[in-house]
C-alpha atoms as a PDB file:
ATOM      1  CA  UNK A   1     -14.112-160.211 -68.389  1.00  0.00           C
ATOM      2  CA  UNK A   2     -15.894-160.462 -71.445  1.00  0.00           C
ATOM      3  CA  UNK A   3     -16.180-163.857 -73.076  1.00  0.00           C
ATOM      4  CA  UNK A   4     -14.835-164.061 -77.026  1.00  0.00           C
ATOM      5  CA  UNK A   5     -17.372-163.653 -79.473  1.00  0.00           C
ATOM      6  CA  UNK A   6     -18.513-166.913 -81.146  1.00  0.00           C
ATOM      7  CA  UNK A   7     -17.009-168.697 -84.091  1.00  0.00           C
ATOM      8  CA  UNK A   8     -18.702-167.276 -87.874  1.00  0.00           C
ATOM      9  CA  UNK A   9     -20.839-169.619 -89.365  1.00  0.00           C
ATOM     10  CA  UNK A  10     -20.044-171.478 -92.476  1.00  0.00           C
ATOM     11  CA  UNK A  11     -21.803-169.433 -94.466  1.00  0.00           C
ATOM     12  CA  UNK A  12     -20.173-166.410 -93.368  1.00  0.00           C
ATOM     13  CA  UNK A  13     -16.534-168.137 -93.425  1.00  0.00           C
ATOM     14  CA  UNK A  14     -17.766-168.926 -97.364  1.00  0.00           C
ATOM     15  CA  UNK A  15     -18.710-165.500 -98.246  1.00  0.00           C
ATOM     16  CA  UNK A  16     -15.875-163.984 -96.193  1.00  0.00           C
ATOM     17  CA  UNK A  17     -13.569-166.325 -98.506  1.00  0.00           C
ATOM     18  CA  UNK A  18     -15.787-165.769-102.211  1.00  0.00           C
ATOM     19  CA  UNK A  19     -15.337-162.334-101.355  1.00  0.00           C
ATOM     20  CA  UNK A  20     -11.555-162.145-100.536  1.00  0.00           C
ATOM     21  CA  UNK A  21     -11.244-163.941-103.693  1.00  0.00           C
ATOM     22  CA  UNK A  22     -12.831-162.426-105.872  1.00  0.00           C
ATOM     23  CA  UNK A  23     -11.276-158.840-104.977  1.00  0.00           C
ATOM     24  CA  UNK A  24      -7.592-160.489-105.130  1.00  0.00           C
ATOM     25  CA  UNK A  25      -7.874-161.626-108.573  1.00  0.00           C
ATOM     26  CA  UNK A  26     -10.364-158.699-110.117  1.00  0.00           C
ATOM     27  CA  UNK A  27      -7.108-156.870-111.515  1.00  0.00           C
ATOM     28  CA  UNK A  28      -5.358-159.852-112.200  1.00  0.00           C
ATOM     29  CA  UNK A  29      -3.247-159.849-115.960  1.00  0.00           C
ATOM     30  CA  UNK A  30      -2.492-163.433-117.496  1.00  0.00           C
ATOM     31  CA  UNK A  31       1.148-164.018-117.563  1.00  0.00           C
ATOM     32  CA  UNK A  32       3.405-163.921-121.301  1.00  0.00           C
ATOM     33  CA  UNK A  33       5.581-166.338-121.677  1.00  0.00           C
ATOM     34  CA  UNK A  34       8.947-165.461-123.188  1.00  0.00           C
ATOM     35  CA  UNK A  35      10.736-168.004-122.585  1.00  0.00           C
ATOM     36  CA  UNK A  36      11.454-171.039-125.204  1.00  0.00           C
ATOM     37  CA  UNK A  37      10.951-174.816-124.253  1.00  0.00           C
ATOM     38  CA  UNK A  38      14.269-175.615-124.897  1.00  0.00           C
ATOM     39  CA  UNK A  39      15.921-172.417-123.177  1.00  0.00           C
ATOM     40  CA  UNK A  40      13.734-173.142-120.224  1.00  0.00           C
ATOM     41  CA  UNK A  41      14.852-177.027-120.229  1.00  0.00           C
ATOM     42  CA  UNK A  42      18.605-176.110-120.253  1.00  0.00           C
ATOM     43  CA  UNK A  43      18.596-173.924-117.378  1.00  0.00           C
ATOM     44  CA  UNK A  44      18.854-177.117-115.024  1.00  0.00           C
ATOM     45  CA  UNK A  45      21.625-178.505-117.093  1.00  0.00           C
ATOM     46  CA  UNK A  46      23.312-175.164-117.092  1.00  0.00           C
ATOM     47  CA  UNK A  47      22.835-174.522-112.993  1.00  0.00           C
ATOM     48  CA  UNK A  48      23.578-178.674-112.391  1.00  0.00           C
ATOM     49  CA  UNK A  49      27.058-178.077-114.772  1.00  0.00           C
ATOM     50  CA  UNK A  50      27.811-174.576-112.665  1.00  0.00           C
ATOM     51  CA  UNK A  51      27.477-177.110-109.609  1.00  0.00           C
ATOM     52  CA  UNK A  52      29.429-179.668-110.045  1.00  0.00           C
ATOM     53  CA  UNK A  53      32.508-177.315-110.985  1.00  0.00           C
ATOM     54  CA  UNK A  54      31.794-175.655-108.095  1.00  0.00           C
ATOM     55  CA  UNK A  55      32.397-178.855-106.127  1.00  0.00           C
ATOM     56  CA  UNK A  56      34.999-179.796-107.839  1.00  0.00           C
ATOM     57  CA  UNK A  57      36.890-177.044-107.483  1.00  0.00           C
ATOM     58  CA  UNK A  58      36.470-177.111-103.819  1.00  0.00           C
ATOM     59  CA  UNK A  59      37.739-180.738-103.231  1.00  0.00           C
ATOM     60  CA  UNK A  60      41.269-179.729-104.527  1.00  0.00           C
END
């Protein structure tokens, strides 16, 4: 039986890692926002409102 190879080397684990990077963002696009502040602030209001009529309907 043939032993396993050795461990890379840091330096090879570095460039293995630079490299993998730097192909996975190369195409990357920035991201648009379309979303307001205050529509993205009353999503939790509107989800924790949903909620608790939810529960409250169950407990009857």
């Amino acid at each position: 039986m043939t032993p396993p190879p050795p461990p890379p080397s840091a330096s090879v684990l570095i460039t293995s890692i630079r490299n993998y990077t730097g192909t996975w963002t190369s195409g990357a696009n920035p991201s648009t926002w379309t979303t307001t502040a205050e529509e993205f602030l009353a999503k939790p209001h509107l989800i924790h409102t949903d909620t608790k009529k939810l529960v409250a309907n169950n407990s009857k």
